[in-house]
């Protein structure tokens, strides 16, 4: 089925890509809640050029309350690239007159994103030992991005994170003693706002990285990037759910914390272990809150899909991981 | 009294059909969603099998922990209130043990293959 914007997209490609005559092989890659991703090829005399279209879901364009809009995401990718963060190069941003929707076009970066393959396939065995350090280096570069042109991003302090998530939990009507314990612990350990608010990726984890034979090729999923505490990203990548079964390797299931930290400091990052520990607990709870809220969508009938129901039932995995962090049994 | 086969056995057959017979015929998004559907059917089956006993045990622990009577939902809410207000902490005798029992029982139904659960069950 050809989407309704295909003709308009082809016109954009003829304008933006040298020598392009049209497009081919347009196909949906994934459908996020707010954004959709399409892969296609630009046809040129030199051969096909693999590209990706990131596009806002039309129905949701006016509903956005928070998060990064699709046009802001393109800006963000360009700024991150300029700071040496591996991201897919942005080729063009759609204009309103293009009538192809809100979105932008970037290069198709080949590689693997499926976390379990990255952790288990032999073709990644040689690069796995270096990944944690490389993630630290990349995070230091993300946190060094000039924030001046990024005033459009949300600002999130540890306090605000806590208040907003607690309010969501409180209004959900669900009672989880383990979440109560975690909120209480976070309340007792919440750090002040960081000395310097930096760009924070917010979803930097195994599964959102394109990995190739030489390591990380691109950082994806910038939809919840914001200005805030850089230590969030260092805690987040250690959340047990994002270790995909390899729970003894805290960094993404592939590495050790000291490797992540060494890479971070070597690339100029300033480390605060206590803050990173706060954000590891906070991020475990946040994933649990996501499961809870998606489960609520199922319960209230907003989304009765099997997948929503199933994610609702992943709340308990975060409860066991919160207990392992806050009330270890040994 | 309904006639056999019993619901857990019927659900086990459905999950087996989805996994062993249907999934190999599918690819891409349909295969993915069929796998999730099989997992969800297993959750429902395990809750039918394990839920009543786990609920009864949870209720019994809460009565002792809170020194109070009431139905399970009300007692669980009371526990939440006490943790939230700091009346009960991890230093309170019995609280950590209750939270562990409760959580292990939940994951046993939701995701018994989850690595953290496997590890804690061994210990």
Short mmCIF file of C-alpha atoms in Angstrom, two decimals, chain A residues 16-245:
data_model
loop_
_atom_site.label_atom_id
_atom_site.label_comp_id
_atom_site.label_asym_id
_atom_site.label_seq_id
_atom_site.Cartn_x
_atom_site.Cartn_y
_atom_site.Cartn_z
CA UNK A 16 17.13 17.79 -2.34
CA UNK A 17 19.19 14.88 -3.64
CA UNK A 18 21.54 15.56 -6.55
CA UNK A 19 20.37 13.87 -9.72
CA UNK A 20 17.48 12.05 -8.03
CA UNK A 21 14.71 11.03 -10.41
CA UNK A 22 12.30 9.57 -7.89
CA UNK A 23 11.86 7.21 -4.97
CA UNK A 24 11.39 3.46 -4.58
CA UNK A 25 10.85 0.77 -1.93
CA UNK A 26 8.97 3.06 0.48
CA UNK A 27 8.09 0.97 3.55
CA UNK A 28 7.17 1.58 7.20
CA UNK A 29 10.04 0.75 9.57
CA UNK A 30 8.31 1.35 12.86
CA UNK A 31 5.38 3.17 14.27
CA UNK A 32 6.10 5.02 17.49
CA UNK A 33 3.26 6.63 19.41
CA UNK A 34 4.00 10.12 18.12
CA UNK A 35 6.39 9.65 15.20
CA UNK A 36 6.60 7.21 12.35
CA UNK A 37 9.71 6.06 10.51
CA UNK A 38 9.81 5.11 6.82
CA UNK A 39 12.66 3.67 4.78
CA UNK A 40 12.97 4.27 1.05
CA UNK A 41 15.51 4.74 -1.70
CA UNK A 42 16.24 7.80 -3.77
CA UNK A 43 16.78 6.71 -7.39
CA UNK A 44 19.82 8.41 -8.87
CA UNK A 45 21.98 7.77 -11.96
CA UNK A 46 24.75 6.64 -9.58
CA UNK A 47 22.43 4.03 -8.05
CA UNK A 48 19.94 3.90 -5.20
CA UNK A 49 20.60 6.01 -2.08
CA UNK A 50 19.03 4.44 1.04
CA UNK A 51 17.21 7.06 3.13
CA UNK A 52 14.86 7.33 6.08
CA UNK A 53 11.87 9.62 6.56
CA UNK A 54 10.97 10.58 10.13
CA UNK A 55 7.47 11.98 10.15
CA UNK A 56 4.98 13.20 12.77
CA UNK A 57 1.73 11.27 12.90
CA UNK A 58 -0.70 13.74 11.33
CA UNK A 59 -3.49 13.26 13.89
CA UNK A 60 -1.15 13.98 16.76
CA UNK A 61 0.48 17.12 15.44
CA UNK A 62 -1.55 19.51 17.54
CA UNK A 63 -1.74 17.38 20.70
CA UNK A 64 1.88 17.56 21.66
CA UNK A 65 2.31 18.53 25.29
CA UNK A 66 5.94 17.65 25.81
CA UNK A 67 8.82 15.91 24.13
CA UNK A 68 10.71 16.89 21.01
CA UNK A 69 8.79 17.78 17.86
CA UNK A 70 9.95 16.26 14.61
CA UNK A 71 11.42 19.52 13.31
CA UNK A 72 13.22 20.07 16.61
CA UNK A 73 14.57 16.52 16.35
CA UNK A 74 16.21 17.41 13.03
CA UNK A 75 17.83 20.47 14.62
CA UNK A 76 18.99 18.36 17.52
CA UNK A 77 20.54 15.73 15.24
CA UNK A 78 22.47 18.39 13.33
CA UNK A 79 23.81 19.96 16.53
CA UNK A 80 24.73 16.55 17.98
CA UNK A 81 26.53 15.61 14.75
CA UNK A 82 28.52 18.87 14.93
CA UNK A 83 29.69 17.83 18.45
CA UNK A 84 30.92 14.46 17.22
CA UNK A 85 27.94 12.38 18.35
CA UNK A 86 27.32 9.53 15.90
CA UNK A 87 23.83 10.18 14.47
CA UNK A 88 22.27 9.64 11.05
CA UNK A 89 23.15 12.68 8.87
CA UNK A 90 20.06 14.86 8.22
CA UNK A 91 19.58 15.44 4.47
CA UNK A 92 16.54 17.71 4.40
CA UNK A 93 13.66 19.01 6.49
CA UNK A 94 10.18 18.96 4.94
CA UNK A 95 8.64 22.39 4.30
CA UNK A 96 4.94 23.14 4.75
CA UNK A 97 4.69 23.85 0.99
CA UNK A 98 5.91 20.30 0.30
CA UNK A 99 2.59 18.98 1.61
CA UNK A 100 4.30 15.79 2.76
CA UNK A 101 3.61 16.39 6.46
CA UNK A 102 6.01 17.39 9.23
CA UNK A 103 9.25 15.50 9.09
CA UNK A 104 12.79 15.22 7.86
CA UNK A 105 14.94 12.94 5.74
CA UNK A 106 18.15 11.33 6.95
CA UNK A 107 20.62 8.72 5.75
CA UNK A 108 19.76 5.08 6.31
CA UNK A 109 22.48 3.81 8.66
CA UNK A 110 23.00 0.08 8.34
CA UNK A 111 23.69 -2.04 11.41
CA UNK A 112 21.96 -3.88 14.22
CA UNK A 113 19.58 -2.35 16.78
CA UNK A 114 18.10 -5.53 18.28
CA UNK A 115 19.61 -5.65 21.75
CA UNK A 116 19.53 -9.42 22.18
CA UNK A 117 21.46 -9.92 18.93
CA UNK A 118 24.03 -7.33 19.94
CA UNK A 119 24.48 -9.18 23.24
CA UNK A 120 24.57 -12.73 21.87
CA UNK A 121 25.53 -12.92 18.19
CA UNK A 122 29.13 -13.91 17.52
CA UNK A 123 29.56 -11.17 14.92
CA UNK A 124 29.48 -8.62 17.78
CA UNK A 125 31.72 -10.61 20.15
CA UNK A 126 34.80 -8.61 19.18
CA UNK A 127 33.24 -5.17 19.77
CA UNK A 128 31.16 -5.95 22.89
CA UNK A 129 34.07 -5.43 25.35
CA UNK A 130 34.56 -1.87 24.06
CA UNK A 131 30.92 -0.79 23.93
CA UNK A 132 30.50 0.47 27.51
CA UNK A 133 33.53 2.72 27.18
CA UNK A 134 32.35 3.96 23.79
CA UNK A 135 28.91 4.74 25.24
CA UNK A 136 30.64 6.79 27.95
CA UNK A 137 32.57 8.75 25.33
CA UNK A 138 29.44 9.40 23.27
CA UNK A 139 27.49 10.52 26.33
CA UNK A 140 30.26 12.99 27.22
CA UNK A 141 29.93 14.47 23.72
CA UNK A 142 26.14 14.66 24.00
CA UNK A 143 26.51 16.46 27.32
CA UNK A 144 28.98 18.90 25.75
CA UNK A 145 26.57 20.02 23.00
CA UNK A 146 26.03 23.78 23.10
CA UNK A 147 22.65 24.25 24.78
CA UNK A 148 22.15 27.83 23.61
CA UNK A 149 20.33 26.88 20.37
CA UNK A 150 18.31 24.28 22.31
CA UNK A 151 16.12 26.63 24.32
CA UNK A 152 13.05 24.89 22.86
CA UNK A 153 13.78 21.75 24.87
CA UNK A 154 12.02 20.88 28.12
CA UNK A 155 13.94 21.52 31.32
CA UNK A 156 13.84 18.66 33.79
CA UNK A 157 15.32 18.87 37.30
CA UNK A 158 15.49 15.81 39.55
CA UNK A 159 12.77 17.44 41.67
CA UNK A 160 10.48 17.97 38.67
CA UNK A 161 11.03 14.42 37.47
CA UNK A 162 9.98 13.13 40.87
CA UNK A 163 6.97 15.42 41.28
CA UNK A 164 5.59 14.67 37.83
CA UNK A 165 6.01 10.92 38.08
CA UNK A 166 4.56 10.79 41.57
CA UNK A 167 1.57 12.79 40.45
CA UNK A 168 1.04 10.40 37.51
CA UNK A 169 1.25 7.45 39.88
CA UNK A 170 -1.07 9.03 42.42
CA UNK A 171 -3.70 9.83 39.79
CA UNK A 172 -3.48 6.36 38.22
CA UNK A 173 -5.42 4.87 41.11
CA UNK A 174 -3.02 1.93 41.24
CA UNK A 175 -1.46 0.87 44.55
CA UNK A 176 2.03 -0.59 44.43
CA UNK A 177 3.86 -0.84 47.76
CA UNK A 178 7.18 -1.24 45.90
CA UNK A 179 6.60 1.93 43.87
CA UNK A 180 5.69 3.71 47.13
CA UNK A 181 8.99 2.55 48.61
CA UNK A 182 10.90 3.71 45.52
CA UNK A 183 9.21 7.13 45.50
CA UNK A 184 9.99 7.47 49.19
CA UNK A 185 13.65 6.56 48.58
CA UNK A 186 13.91 9.02 45.70
CA UNK A 187 12.30 11.75 47.82
CA UNK A 188 14.92 11.09 50.53
CA UNK A 189 17.82 11.10 48.05
CA UNK A 190 16.79 13.69 45.45
CA UNK A 191 19.83 15.80 44.48
CA UNK A 192 19.64 19.54 43.83
CA UNK A 193 19.54 20.71 40.19
CA UNK A 194 22.92 20.05 38.54
CA UNK A 195 25.48 22.87 38.52
CA UNK A 196 25.16 22.95 34.73
CA UNK A 197 22.07 21.70 32.88
CA UNK A 198 23.20 19.87 29.73
CA UNK A 199 21.55 18.24 26.78
CA UNK A 200 20.26 14.88 28.06
CA UNK A 201 19.30 12.16 25.57
CA UNK A 202 16.86 10.55 28.01
CA UNK A 203 16.49 7.20 26.21
CA UNK A 204 20.13 6.22 25.69
CA UNK A 205 20.13 2.43 25.93
CA UNK A 206 20.88 -0.80 24.17
CA UNK A 207 18.14 -1.05 21.54
CA UNK A 208 18.29 2.63 20.60
CA UNK A 209 21.84 2.38 19.20
CA UNK A 210 22.78 1.20 15.72
CA UNK A 211 25.76 -1.12 16.18
CA UNK A 212 28.15 -2.17 13.43
CA UNK A 213 31.37 -4.13 13.20
CA UNK A 214 33.32 -1.17 14.58
CA UNK A 215 30.94 -0.24 17.42
CA UNK A 216 28.23 2.41 17.80
CA UNK A 217 27.29 3.87 14.40
CA UNK A 218 24.35 6.03 15.42
CA UNK A 219 22.32 7.10 18.44
CA UNK A 220 18.58 7.03 17.73
CA UNK A 221 15.34 7.98 19.50
CA UNK A 222 15.83 11.57 20.58
CA UNK A 223 12.13 12.07 21.26
CA UNK A 224 12.46 12.70 25.00
CA UNK A 225 15.73 14.65 24.89
CA UNK A 226 15.71 17.59 27.30
CA UNK A 227 17.95 19.94 29.25
CA UNK A 228 18.79 18.63 32.69
CA UNK A 229 21.04 16.39 34.75
CA UNK A 230 23.65 14.64 32.56
CA UNK A 231 23.93 11.83 35.12
CA UNK A 232 20.45 10.68 34.07
CA UNK A 233 21.91 9.16 30.91
CA UNK A 234 24.61 7.29 32.88
CA UNK A 235 22.05 5.83 35.29
CA UNK A 236 19.50 5.06 32.59
CA UNK A 237 21.74 2.81 30.48
CA UNK A 238 22.22 0.61 33.58
CA UNK A 239 18.49 -0.08 34.17
CA UNK A 240 18.17 -3.86 34.51
CA UNK A 241 15.40 -4.13 31.88
CA UNK A 242 17.85 -2.66 29.36
CA UNK A 243 20.39 -5.43 30.07
CA UNK A 244 18.14 -7.85 28.18
CA UNK A 245 18.86 -10.82 30.39
#
